[in-house]
């Protein structure tokens, strides 16, 4: 029993192809990848919106312009 | 013996592309340094983060669909449909896109193309600093890095691409397929985005917003030069037998080829890289009257202008072409800035976009009649094909999609940062926290001193 489909390296490597775990589950893994990617954009956009909303309420005294 | 030679060739090729990836990483380091140097202190961290996060976003999406596009789109839509069988091994669910003992090359070849994707996105990132929302830029990064540039690569930077077959399109080191498209894309975004507050006086005169750190900017550019060596090497197939090419080449001499599998040498591109860099630097120094920013950027523009034909040019031709390109680019940049009130913060549209377009057109004349491919039936290199190619790269796949997507983002209010934030600086919260923390620790020290005295 092995997650990569091989229990031993006593094989002819010319006969060996993929050796990653969960072979056969590539499509669900791609779905996880897409969710991870798009989910990241959603979280980031939400936080950015909050950040800008807070920023607009801050009073500017001009000191930060001179300093930064 | 034959088996050993094939094994050595495979390992050499695998390692060769892997090294180019490491070198090309420096391009991104250089772009990050350059962008931060060009921005004002109040925007540093956001500027850096905006560019750094291009790396994972473009990488993930290039894994999901960018690499597949390259293999499935060479004939689409002019000479056929989307070739799903050619793209099958490069879908994200293919076993070849993982740890596979029977496929040693896909990962490194994918990565070499991916680093080009980062570059395309990073070029756009520089031109929009200090006023674009990071969220908006990251959508554009995915579009240019994992969709539009790789479509143009399938069409014009693939041995089987329809632009190569029909137009004789020749762009060995990516004047068009990376630089013209990225410059056109940047122009499309900044046209909608608008200039930074204060960039133009009331009468329309542009104000200079100087880089806060010219030294960091210089090191950034020199890192881009360094990474460019990897970029050039990655554009070649290092060694290949004529029977593997299976084209019209006769004899048994193994050869280095460009991406179209047409012969060149590493020696040729080394000559031409350095001579076009020199032509660009010298012309930029003269035309800008020794301005440091333009002189160093001019070196880059010189290489970019000559890149389309640097597999075949004589080094002196590469030098002159690089120099001519820089003069045109410099003049065009300031004319466009004044005429259309365009705020291109790092000159990316000029250095990449205009230089790429000019380089493609020049290559059409200088290489007129040369074979674009070792295969029978392909159009030879010609000025009309190169000019049409330049329009496709800069305008059709670069400017147009950028302009449309930016218009949509602007209408939704998610393209540009609020005015108050632009004035305070994107890093206002970090600076506020810094000042608060500093004040708190000073107060604590004073209290400690009072208690002990």
Short mmCIF file of C-alpha atoms in Angstrom, two decimals:
data_model
loop_
_atom_site.label_atom_id
_atom_site.label_comp_id
_atom_site.label_asym_id
_atom_site.label_seq_id
_atom_site.Cartn_x
_atom_site.Cartn_y
_atom_site.Cartn_z
CA UNK A 1 0.00 0.00 0.00
CA UNK A 2 1.48 3.30 -1.09
CA UNK A 3 0.02 6.72 -1.88
CA UNK A 4 2.23 7.05 -4.95
CA UNK A 5 1.37 3.67 -6.53
CA UNK A 6 4.79 2.12 -5.83
CA UNK A 7 5.82 0.10 -2.77
CA UNK A 8 9.43 -0.33 -3.86
CA UNK A 9 11.97 1.17 -6.28
CA UNK A 10 12.85 -2.35 -7.54
CA UNK A 11 11.31 -1.51 -10.88
CA UNK A 12 12.38 -0.74 -14.45
CA UNK A 13 12.13 3.08 -14.46
CA UNK A 14 11.27 2.99 -18.17
CA UNK A 15 7.93 1.55 -17.13
CA UNK A 16 7.21 4.19 -14.48
CA UNK A 17 5.20 7.35 -15.19
CA UNK A 18 3.53 9.59 -12.61
CA UNK A 19 4.64 9.09 -9.00
CA UNK A 20 2.68 11.73 -7.07
CA UNK A 21 0.05 10.86 -4.46
CA UNK A 22 -3.68 10.76 -5.32
CA UNK A 23 -3.26 9.76 -8.96
CA UNK A 24 -6.66 9.72 -10.59
CA UNK A 25 -7.78 12.68 -8.47
CA UNK A 26 -6.20 15.31 -10.73
CA UNK A 27 -9.49 16.92 -11.75
CA UNK A 28 -10.75 17.46 -8.18
CA UNK A 29 -7.30 18.87 -7.31
CA UNK A 30 -7.67 21.35 -10.19
CA UNK A 31 -11.04 22.41 -8.77
CA UNK A 32 -9.37 22.99 -5.39
CA UNK A 33 -6.72 25.09 -7.17
CA UNK A 34 -9.36 27.21 -8.95
CA UNK A 35 -11.27 27.77 -5.69
CA UNK A 36 -8.03 28.72 -3.91
CA UNK A 37 -7.15 31.19 -6.68
CA UNK A 38 -10.55 32.87 -7.06
CA UNK A 39 -11.16 32.79 -3.30
CA UNK A 40 -7.94 34.70 -2.79
CA UNK A 41 -9.13 37.46 -5.15
CA UNK A 42 -12.46 37.71 -3.33
CA UNK A 43 -10.83 37.99 0.12
CA UNK A 44 -8.25 40.50 -1.13
CA UNK A 45 -10.83 42.72 -2.85
CA UNK A 46 -13.03 42.76 0.25
CA UNK A 47 -10.13 43.76 2.50
CA UNK A 48 -8.90 46.38 0.08
CA UNK A 49 -12.35 47.96 -0.03
CA UNK A 50 -12.43 48.14 3.79
CA UNK A 51 -8.90 49.56 3.86
CA UNK A 52 -9.80 52.37 1.47
CA UNK A 53 -13.05 53.11 3.27
CA UNK A 54 -11.10 53.55 6.53
CA UNK A 55 -8.43 55.61 4.80
CA UNK A 56 -10.93 58.11 3.46
CA UNK A 57 -12.06 58.89 7.02
CA UNK A 58 -8.55 59.76 8.21
CA UNK A 59 -7.90 63.49 8.45
CA UNK A 60 -4.78 64.61 6.61
CA UNK A 61 -2.66 67.26 8.30
CA UNK A 62 -0.04 67.51 5.59
CA UNK A 63 2.79 66.31 7.85
CA UNK A 64 2.83 62.90 6.26
CA UNK A 65 3.22 64.51 2.83
CA UNK A 66 6.37 66.28 4.00
CA UNK A 67 7.72 63.19 5.74
CA UNK A 68 6.83 60.51 3.23
CA UNK B 1 26.43 5.13 -27.29
CA UNK B 2 23.40 6.53 -29.08
CA UNK B 3 21.35 5.94 -25.93
CA UNK B 4 23.92 7.76 -23.79
CA UNK B 5 24.05 10.70 -26.22
CA UNK B 6 20.28 11.05 -26.16
CA UNK B 7 20.28 10.88 -22.36
CA UNK B 8 23.00 13.54 -22.16
CA UNK B 9 21.13 15.78 -24.59
CA UNK B 10 17.95 15.44 -22.55
CA UNK B 11 19.69 16.20 -19.27
CA UNK B 12 21.61 19.11 -20.81
CA UNK B 13 18.42 20.61 -22.27
CA UNK B 14 16.53 20.15 -19.01
CA UNK B 15 19.33 21.83 -17.02
CA UNK B 16 19.79 24.55 -19.65
CA UNK B 17 16.18 25.74 -19.33
CA UNK B 18 16.30 25.38 -15.57
CA UNK B 19 19.27 27.76 -15.43
CA UNK B 20 17.46 30.28 -17.64
CA UNK B 21 14.61 30.27 -15.13
CA UNK B 22 16.99 31.13 -12.29
CA UNK B 23 18.49 33.98 -14.34
CA UNK B 24 15.08 35.27 -15.36
CA UNK B 25 14.04 35.45 -11.71
CA UNK B 26 16.43 38.40 -11.56
CA UNK B 27 14.27 40.26 -14.07
CA UNK B 28 11.47 40.26 -11.55
CA UNK B 29 13.78 41.28 -8.73
CA UNK B 30 14.95 44.13 -10.95
CA UNK B 31 11.42 45.23 -11.80
CA UNK B 32 10.50 45.25 -8.09
CA UNK B 33 13.53 47.37 -7.18
CA UNK B 34 12.92 49.69 -10.11
CA UNK B 35 9.25 50.23 -9.25
CA UNK B 36 9.94 50.90 -5.58
CA UNK B 37 12.76 53.30 -6.51
CA UNK B 38 10.49 55.17 -8.92
CA UNK B 39 7.66 55.51 -6.39
CA UNK B 40 7.49 58.01 -3.53
CA UNK B 41 8.13 56.88 0.05
CA UNK B 42 4.47 56.97 0.99
CA UNK B 43 3.67 54.25 -1.56
CA UNK B 44 6.63 51.88 -1.17
CA UNK B 45 5.14 48.83 0.46
CA UNK B 46 2.02 48.74 -1.69
CA UNK B 47 4.09 49.23 -4.81
CA UNK B 48 6.32 46.33 -3.84
CA UNK B 49 3.43 44.09 -2.84
CA UNK B 50 1.61 44.84 -6.10
CA UNK B 51 4.52 43.48 -8.09
CA UNK B 52 5.47 40.59 -5.80
CA UNK B 53 1.97 39.12 -5.84
CA UNK B 54 2.14 38.94 -9.63
CA UNK B 55 4.39 35.95 -9.05
CA UNK B 56 1.88 33.57 -7.43
CA UNK B 57 -1.17 34.79 -9.32
CA UNK B 58 0.35 34.42 -12.75
CA UNK B 59 2.04 31.16 -11.78
CA UNK B 60 -1.18 29.50 -10.62
CA UNK B 61 -3.18 30.67 -13.63
CA UNK B 62 -0.39 29.78 -16.05
CA UNK B 63 -0.54 26.30 -14.57
CA UNK B 64 -4.33 26.21 -14.88
CA UNK B 65 -4.73 27.47 -18.44
CA UNK B 66 -1.81 29.53 -19.79
CA UNK B 67 0.42 26.64 -20.78
CA UNK B 68 -2.49 24.79 -22.39
CA UNK B 69 -3.28 27.86 -24.51
CA UNK B 70 0.24 27.83 -25.97
CA UNK B 71 -0.15 24.30 -27.31
CA UNK B 72 -3.81 24.44 -28.31
CA UNK B 73 -3.99 27.86 -30.03
CA UNK B 74 -1.30 27.96 -32.81
CA UNK B 75 -3.84 27.59 -35.65
CA UNK B 76 -6.84 29.19 -33.96
CA UNK B 77 -8.79 30.97 -35.41
CA UNK B 78 -7.19 31.59 -38.80
CA UNK B 79 -6.00 28.12 -39.88
CA UNK B 80 -8.23 25.89 -37.77
CA UNK B 81 -9.85 25.43 -34.41
CA UNK B 82 -8.48 24.95 -30.93
CA UNK B 83 -6.28 21.86 -31.06
CA UNK B 84 -7.35 19.97 -27.96
CA UNK B 85 -5.23 16.93 -28.78
CA UNK B 86 -2.03 19.03 -28.97
CA UNK B 87 -2.98 20.68 -25.69
CA UNK B 88 -4.06 17.52 -23.88
CA UNK B 89 -0.71 16.82 -22.20
CA UNK B 90 -0.64 20.40 -20.89
CA UNK B 91 -4.03 20.57 -19.20
CA UNK B 92 -3.68 21.05 -15.43
CA UNK B 93 -5.11 17.56 -14.84
CA UNK B 94 -2.60 15.85 -17.16
CA UNK B 95 -0.10 13.50 -15.44
CA UNK B 96 2.64 15.30 -17.42
CA UNK B 97 1.95 18.42 -15.33
CA UNK B 98 3.30 16.71 -12.21
CA UNK B 99 6.06 14.46 -10.92
CA UNK B 100 6.40 12.06 -13.84
CA UNK B 101 9.49 9.91 -14.38
CA UNK B 102 8.79 9.61 -18.10
CA UNK B 103 8.64 13.38 -18.68
CA UNK B 104 11.70 15.34 -17.60
CA UNK B 105 11.20 18.51 -19.60
CA UNK B 106 7.62 19.79 -19.30
CA UNK B 107 8.11 21.43 -15.89
CA UNK B 108 11.25 23.37 -16.79
CA UNK B 109 9.90 24.36 -20.21
CA UNK B 110 6.66 25.51 -18.55
CA UNK B 111 8.67 27.55 -16.05
CA UNK B 112 10.77 29.20 -18.77
CA UNK B 113 7.58 30.42 -20.45
CA UNK B 114 6.08 31.35 -17.08
CA UNK B 115 8.95 33.71 -16.31
CA UNK B 116 8.14 35.50 -19.58
CA UNK B 117 4.58 35.81 -18.25
CA UNK B 118 5.79 37.46 -15.06
CA UNK B 119 7.83 39.89 -17.15
CA UNK B 120 4.83 40.85 -19.30
CA UNK B 121 2.71 41.51 -16.21
CA UNK B 122 5.52 43.32 -14.43
CA UNK B 123 6.01 45.72 -17.36
CA UNK B 124 2.37 46.79 -17.01
CA UNK B 125 2.70 47.04 -13.22
CA UNK B 126 5.44 49.68 -13.44
CA UNK B 127 3.53 52.11 -15.60
CA UNK B 128 0.51 52.34 -13.27
CA UNK B 129 2.19 52.87 -9.89
CA UNK B 130 0.84 55.10 -7.14
CA UNK B 131 -2.79 55.24 -8.31
CA UNK B 132 -4.09 51.83 -9.41
CA UNK B 133 -5.86 49.49 -7.00
CA UNK B 134 -3.76 46.38 -6.47
CA UNK B 135 -6.87 44.26 -7.00
CA UNK B 136 -7.37 45.79 -10.43
CA UNK B 137 -3.73 45.35 -11.44
CA UNK B 138 -3.79 41.70 -10.37
CA UNK B 139 -6.73 41.01 -12.71
CA UNK B 140 -4.72 42.61 -15.52
CA UNK B 141 -1.65 40.59 -14.50
CA UNK B 142 -3.57 37.34 -14.96
CA UNK B 143 -4.98 38.52 -18.29
CA UNK B 144 -1.68 39.65 -19.83
CA UNK B 145 0.42 36.95 -18.15
CA UNK B 146 -1.75 33.89 -18.58
CA UNK B 147 -4.03 34.76 -21.50
CA UNK B 148 -3.05 37.43 -24.01
CA UNK B 149 0.72 37.12 -24.20
CA UNK B 150 0.51 33.36 -24.45
CA UNK B 151 -2.08 33.61 -27.24
CA UNK B 152 0.36 35.81 -29.13
CA UNK B 153 3.12 33.29 -28.41
CA UNK B 154 0.97 30.48 -29.83
CA UNK B 155 0.33 32.57 -32.95
CA UNK B 156 3.72 34.13 -33.55
CA UNK B 157 6.28 32.42 -31.33
CA UNK B 158 5.61 28.77 -32.05
CA UNK B 159 7.05 26.68 -34.88
CA UNK B 160 3.47 25.91 -35.99
CA UNK B 161 1.90 29.35 -35.35
CA UNK B 162 -0.39 30.77 -38.04
CA UNK B 163 1.38 34.13 -38.03
CA UNK B 164 4.67 32.42 -38.84
CA UNK B 165 3.11 30.36 -41.61
CA UNK B 166 1.03 33.09 -43.27
CA UNK B 167 2.86 36.33 -42.47
CA UNK B 168 6.43 35.09 -42.19
CA UNK B 169 6.38 36.66 -38.71
CA UNK B 170 9.83 36.59 -37.14
CA UNK B 171 10.43 37.65 -33.55
CA UNK B 172 13.27 35.53 -32.23
CA UNK B 173 13.82 37.27 -28.87
CA UNK B 174 10.33 38.65 -28.32
CA UNK B 175 10.37 42.31 -29.45
CA UNK B 176 6.68 41.86 -30.15
CA UNK B 177 5.45 38.82 -28.29
CA UNK B 178 6.55 40.18 -24.90
CA UNK B 179 7.51 43.84 -25.21
CA UNK B 180 5.11 45.29 -27.80
CA UNK B 181 2.12 43.54 -26.27
CA UNK B 182 3.05 44.55 -22.72
CA UNK B 183 3.67 48.16 -23.79
CA UNK B 184 0.36 48.25 -25.68
CA UNK B 185 -1.41 46.71 -22.71
CA UNK B 186 0.10 49.27 -20.34
CA UNK B 187 -1.05 52.11 -22.64
CA UNK B 188 -4.60 50.71 -22.66
CA UNK B 189 -4.71 50.69 -18.86
CA UNK B 190 -3.14 54.11 -18.22
CA UNK B 191 -5.32 55.78 -20.82
CA UNK B 192 -8.36 54.87 -18.71
CA UNK B 193 -6.61 55.16 -15.35
CA UNK B 194 -5.42 58.74 -15.88
CA UNK B 195 -2.31 60.50 -14.57
CA UNK B 196 -1.18 60.80 -10.95
CA UNK B 197 -2.50 63.86 -9.14
CA UNK B 198 -0.16 66.74 -9.91
CA UNK B 199 1.56 65.11 -12.86
CA UNK B 200 0.28 67.79 -15.21
CA UNK B 201 0.06 71.52 -14.50
CA UNK B 202 -3.17 73.39 -15.20
CA UNK B 203 -1.87 74.41 -18.63
CA UNK B 204 -1.08 70.75 -19.46
CA UNK B 205 2.68 70.97 -18.95
CA UNK B 206 3.96 67.65 -17.57
CA UNK B 207 5.78 67.77 -14.22
CA UNK B 208 8.65 65.45 -13.50
CA UNK B 209 8.03 63.11 -10.53
CA UNK B 210 11.64 62.06 -9.91
CA UNK B 211 12.51 58.60 -8.52
CA UNK B 212 13.05 58.76 -4.76
CA UNK B 213 16.14 56.56 -5.06
CA UNK B 214 18.13 56.69 -8.32
CA UNK B 215 20.67 54.16 -7.02
CA UNK B 216 18.03 51.53 -6.33
CA UNK B 217 16.59 52.27 -9.74
CA UNK B 218 19.99 51.74 -11.37
CA UNK B 219 20.56 48.43 -9.59
CA UNK B 220 17.07 47.34 -10.61
CA UNK B 221 17.80 48.07 -14.25
CA UNK B 222 21.14 46.27 -14.09
CA UNK B 223 19.42 43.23 -12.60
CA UNK B 224 16.99 43.33 -15.52
CA UNK B 225 19.99 43.41 -17.89
CA UNK B 226 21.41 40.38 -16.07
CA UNK B 227 18.16 38.46 -16.16
CA UNK B 228 17.85 39.32 -19.84
CA UNK B 229 20.70 36.88 -20.54
CA UNK B 230 18.49 34.09 -19.23
CA UNK B 231 15.61 35.46 -21.28
CA UNK B 232 17.70 35.28 -24.46
CA UNK B 233 18.99 31.79 -23.73
CA UNK B 234 15.46 30.60 -22.96
CA UNK B 235 14.35 31.69 -26.42
CA UNK B 236 16.66 29.11 -28.00
CA UNK B 237 16.58 25.35 -28.29
CA UNK B 238 20.17 24.68 -27.15
CA UNK B 239 20.95 21.63 -29.27
CA UNK B 240 18.86 19.54 -31.62
CA UNK B 241 19.45 17.00 -34.41
CA UNK B 242 18.10 17.81 -37.89
CA UNK B 243 16.10 14.57 -37.94
CA UNK B 244 14.31 15.71 -34.81
CA UNK B 245 13.40 19.02 -36.49
CA UNK B 246 12.20 16.97 -39.46
CA UNK B 247 12.17 20.03 -41.74
CA UNK B 248 14.12 20.95 -44.85
CA UNK B 249 17.57 21.10 -43.22
CA UNK B 250 19.88 18.49 -44.80
CA UNK B 251 22.94 16.72 -43.39
CA UNK B 252 23.58 15.50 -39.86
CA UNK B 253 24.95 18.62 -38.16
CA UNK B 254 23.35 19.22 -34.77
CA UNK B 255 22.34 22.82 -34.29
CA UNK B 256 21.07 25.47 -31.90
CA UNK B 257 17.76 26.94 -33.05
CA UNK B 258 15.42 29.77 -32.24
CA UNK B 259 11.83 29.06 -31.13
CA UNK B 260 10.84 28.44 -34.77
CA UNK B 261 13.43 25.62 -34.95
CA UNK B 262 15.43 27.71 -37.47
CA UNK B 263 19.21 27.71 -36.96
CA UNK B 264 21.19 30.29 -34.99
CA UNK B 265 24.07 30.12 -32.49
CA UNK B 266 24.61 31.11 -28.87
CA UNK B 267 27.63 33.03 -30.15
CA UNK B 268 25.43 35.13 -32.45
CA UNK B 269 23.02 36.16 -29.75
CA UNK B 270 25.87 36.98 -27.36
CA UNK B 271 27.42 39.33 -29.94
CA UNK B 272 24.09 40.92 -30.75
CA UNK B 273 22.81 41.25 -27.19
CA UNK B 274 25.89 43.23 -26.16
CA UNK B 275 26.10 45.30 -29.34
CA UNK B 276 22.41 46.26 -29.26
CA UNK B 277 22.76 47.12 -25.56
CA UNK B 278 25.72 49.34 -26.46
CA UNK B 279 23.92 51.00 -29.36
CA UNK B 280 20.97 51.70 -27.11
CA UNK B 281 23.07 53.12 -24.26
CA UNK B 282 25.11 55.36 -26.55
CA UNK B 283 22.14 56.72 -28.49
CA UNK B 284 20.14 57.27 -25.30
CA UNK B 285 23.02 59.16 -23.69
CA UNK B 286 23.21 61.50 -26.69
CA UNK B 287 19.49 62.00 -27.26
CA UNK B 288 18.69 62.51 -23.55
CA UNK B 289 21.78 64.68 -22.99
CA UNK B 290 23.14 62.25 -20.41
CA UNK B 291 19.95 61.77 -18.36
CA UNK B 292 20.65 58.75 -16.16
CA UNK B 293 17.11 57.30 -16.26
CA UNK B 294 16.89 57.47 -20.03
CA UNK B 295 20.45 56.34 -20.67
CA UNK B 296 20.03 53.15 -18.63
CA UNK B 297 16.53 52.50 -19.95
CA UNK B 298 17.86 53.18 -23.43
CA UNK B 299 20.19 50.20 -23.10
CA UNK B 300 17.16 48.05 -22.50
CA UNK B 301 15.24 49.66 -25.37
CA UNK B 302 18.22 49.04 -27.66
CA UNK B 303 18.15 45.31 -26.90
CA UNK B 304 14.37 45.18 -27.27
CA UNK B 305 14.46 46.93 -30.66
CA UNK B 306 17.04 44.53 -32.06
CA UNK B 307 15.57 41.42 -30.43
CA UNK B 308 13.22 40.43 -33.25
CA UNK B 309 16.17 39.70 -35.54
CA UNK B 310 19.08 39.20 -33.14
CA UNK B 311 19.35 35.54 -34.17
CA UNK B 312 20.50 36.60 -37.63
CA UNK B 313 21.79 40.20 -37.55
CA UNK B 314 25.45 41.15 -37.79
CA UNK B 315 26.56 42.74 -34.48
CA UNK B 316 27.05 46.17 -36.09
CA UNK B 317 23.54 45.97 -37.51
CA UNK B 318 22.26 45.08 -34.04
CA UNK B 319 24.07 48.12 -32.61
CA UNK B 320 22.67 50.53 -35.23
CA UNK B 321 19.14 49.11 -34.96
CA UNK B 322 19.30 49.43 -31.18
CA UNK B 323 20.43 53.04 -31.52
CA UNK B 324 17.76 53.97 -34.08
CA UNK B 325 15.08 52.41 -31.92
CA UNK B 326 16.07 54.42 -28.87
CA UNK B 327 15.95 57.76 -30.71
CA UNK B 328 12.45 57.00 -32.03
CA UNK B 329 11.26 55.73 -28.66
CA UNK B 330 12.58 58.76 -26.76
CA UNK B 331 10.98 61.29 -29.12
CA UNK B 332 7.71 59.36 -29.25
CA UNK B 333 7.49 59.10 -25.46
CA UNK B 334 7.56 62.85 -24.91
CA UNK B 335 5.31 63.60 -27.88
CA UNK B 336 2.64 61.18 -26.59
CA UNK B 337 3.01 62.46 -23.01
CA UNK B 338 2.38 66.06 -24.03
CA UNK B 339 -0.23 65.37 -26.68
CA UNK B 340 -2.41 62.86 -24.81
CA UNK B 341 -1.49 63.65 -21.15
CA UNK B 342 -0.28 60.11 -20.58
CA UNK B 343 1.45 59.45 -17.25
CA UNK B 344 3.64 56.41 -17.88
CA UNK B 345 5.50 56.42 -14.56
CA UNK B 346 8.47 54.30 -15.69
CA UNK B 347 8.42 54.80 -19.46
CA UNK B 348 7.23 51.23 -19.98
CA UNK B 349 5.05 52.00 -22.98
CA UNK B 350 8.03 53.58 -24.70
CA UNK B 351 10.87 51.28 -23.65
CA UNK B 352 8.89 48.09 -24.24
CA UNK B 353 5.95 48.96 -26.47
CA UNK B 354 7.33 51.42 -29.00
CA UNK B 355 10.74 49.72 -29.08
CA UNK B 356 9.07 46.37 -29.74
CA UNK B 357 6.96 47.73 -32.59
CA UNK B 358 9.87 49.57 -34.19
CA UNK B 359 12.06 46.47 -33.84
CA UNK B 360 9.53 44.23 -35.59
CA UNK B 361 9.17 46.59 -38.54
CA UNK B 362 12.92 47.10 -38.92
CA UNK B 363 13.43 43.30 -38.88
CA UNK B 364 10.96 43.00 -41.77
CA UNK B 365 13.21 45.17 -43.94
CA UNK B 366 16.64 43.99 -42.80
CA UNK B 367 15.71 40.27 -42.97
CA UNK B 368 13.45 40.61 -46.04
CA UNK B 369 13.26 37.27 -47.90
CA UNK B 370 14.98 35.18 -45.22
CA UNK B 371 13.18 31.91 -44.38
CA UNK B 372 11.03 32.23 -41.27
CA UNK B 373 11.04 28.49 -40.68
CA UNK B 374 12.85 25.28 -41.66
CA UNK B 375 9.52 23.88 -42.84
CA UNK B 376 8.18 24.00 -46.39
CA UNK B 377 5.39 26.34 -47.38
CA UNK B 378 5.94 29.06 -44.76
CA UNK B 379 5.99 32.71 -45.86
CA UNK B 380 9.43 34.30 -45.76
CA UNK B 381 10.20 37.28 -43.53
CA UNK B 382 8.85 40.53 -45.03
CA UNK B 383 8.03 44.11 -43.98
CA UNK B 384 4.26 43.80 -44.42
CA UNK B 385 4.03 40.62 -42.35
CA UNK B 386 6.12 42.18 -39.60
CA UNK B 387 4.03 45.37 -39.61
CA UNK B 388 0.76 43.42 -39.41
CA UNK B 389 2.38 41.36 -36.66
CA UNK B 390 3.31 44.53 -34.76
CA UNK B 391 -0.30 45.77 -34.95
CA UNK B 392 -1.59 42.41 -33.67
CA UNK B 393 0.87 42.44 -30.77
CA UNK B 394 0.65 46.08 -29.67
CA UNK B 395 -2.95 46.91 -30.49
CA UNK B 396 -5.13 43.80 -30.96
CA UNK B 397 -3.79 41.65 -28.11
CA UNK B 398 -2.29 44.44 -25.99
CA UNK B 399 -4.03 47.80 -26.07
CA UNK B 400 -7.58 46.68 -26.92
CA UNK B 401 -8.27 44.12 -24.16
CA UNK B 402 -6.55 46.33 -21.58
CA UNK B 403 -8.66 49.33 -22.57
CA UNK B 404 -11.94 47.34 -22.49
CA UNK B 405 -11.26 45.66 -19.14
CA UNK B 406 -10.06 48.95 -17.61
CA UNK B 407 -13.22 50.70 -18.80
CA UNK B 408 -15.31 48.01 -17.10
CA UNK B 409 -13.28 48.32 -13.89
CA UNK B 410 -13.55 52.13 -13.98
CA UNK B 411 -17.33 51.98 -14.46
CA UNK B 412 -17.55 49.72 -11.39
CA UNK B 413 -15.31 52.05 -9.37
CA UNK B 414 -12.66 49.40 -8.81
CA UNK B 415 -9.82 50.67 -11.00
CA UNK B 416 -8.35 53.71 -9.26
CA UNK B 417 -7.65 54.32 -5.59
CA UNK B 418 -9.68 57.07 -3.83
CA UNK B 419 -8.24 60.58 -4.15
CA UNK B 420 -7.75 60.93 -0.38
CA UNK B 421 -5.66 57.75 -0.34
CA UNK B 422 -3.58 58.92 -3.28
CA UNK B 423 -2.77 62.15 -1.44
CA UNK B 424 -2.01 60.46 1.92
CA UNK B 425 -0.15 57.64 0.23
CA UNK B 426 -1.09 53.98 -0.03
CA UNK B 427 1.09 53.14 2.96
CA UNK B 428 -0.66 55.65 5.24
CA UNK B 429 -1.82 52.94 7.67
CA UNK B 430 1.68 51.44 7.94
CA UNK B 431 3.15 54.88 8.52
CA UNK B 432 0.50 55.70 11.10
CA UNK B 433 1.25 52.45 12.94
CA UNK B 434 4.97 53.22 12.75
CA UNK B 435 4.53 56.72 14.16
CA UNK B 436 2.21 55.43 16.93
CA UNK B 437 4.64 52.64 17.85
CA UNK B 438 7.57 55.06 17.83
CA UNK B 439 5.70 57.55 20.04
CA UNK B 440 4.68 54.80 22.44
CA UNK B 441 8.20 53.46 22.90
CA UNK B 442 9.66 56.99 23.35
CA UNK B 443 7.01 57.71 25.99
CA UNK B 444 7.89 54.41 27.71
CA UNK B 445 11.61 55.31 27.75
CA UNK B 446 10.87 58.78 29.16
CA UNK B 447 8.68 57.25 31.86
CA UNK B 448 11.46 54.79 32.69
CA UNK B 449 14.02 57.61 32.99
CA UNK B 450 11.69 59.68 35.21
CA UNK B 451 11.03 56.72 37.48
CA UNK B 452 14.77 56.07 37.94
CA UNK B 453 15.82 59.66 38.55
#
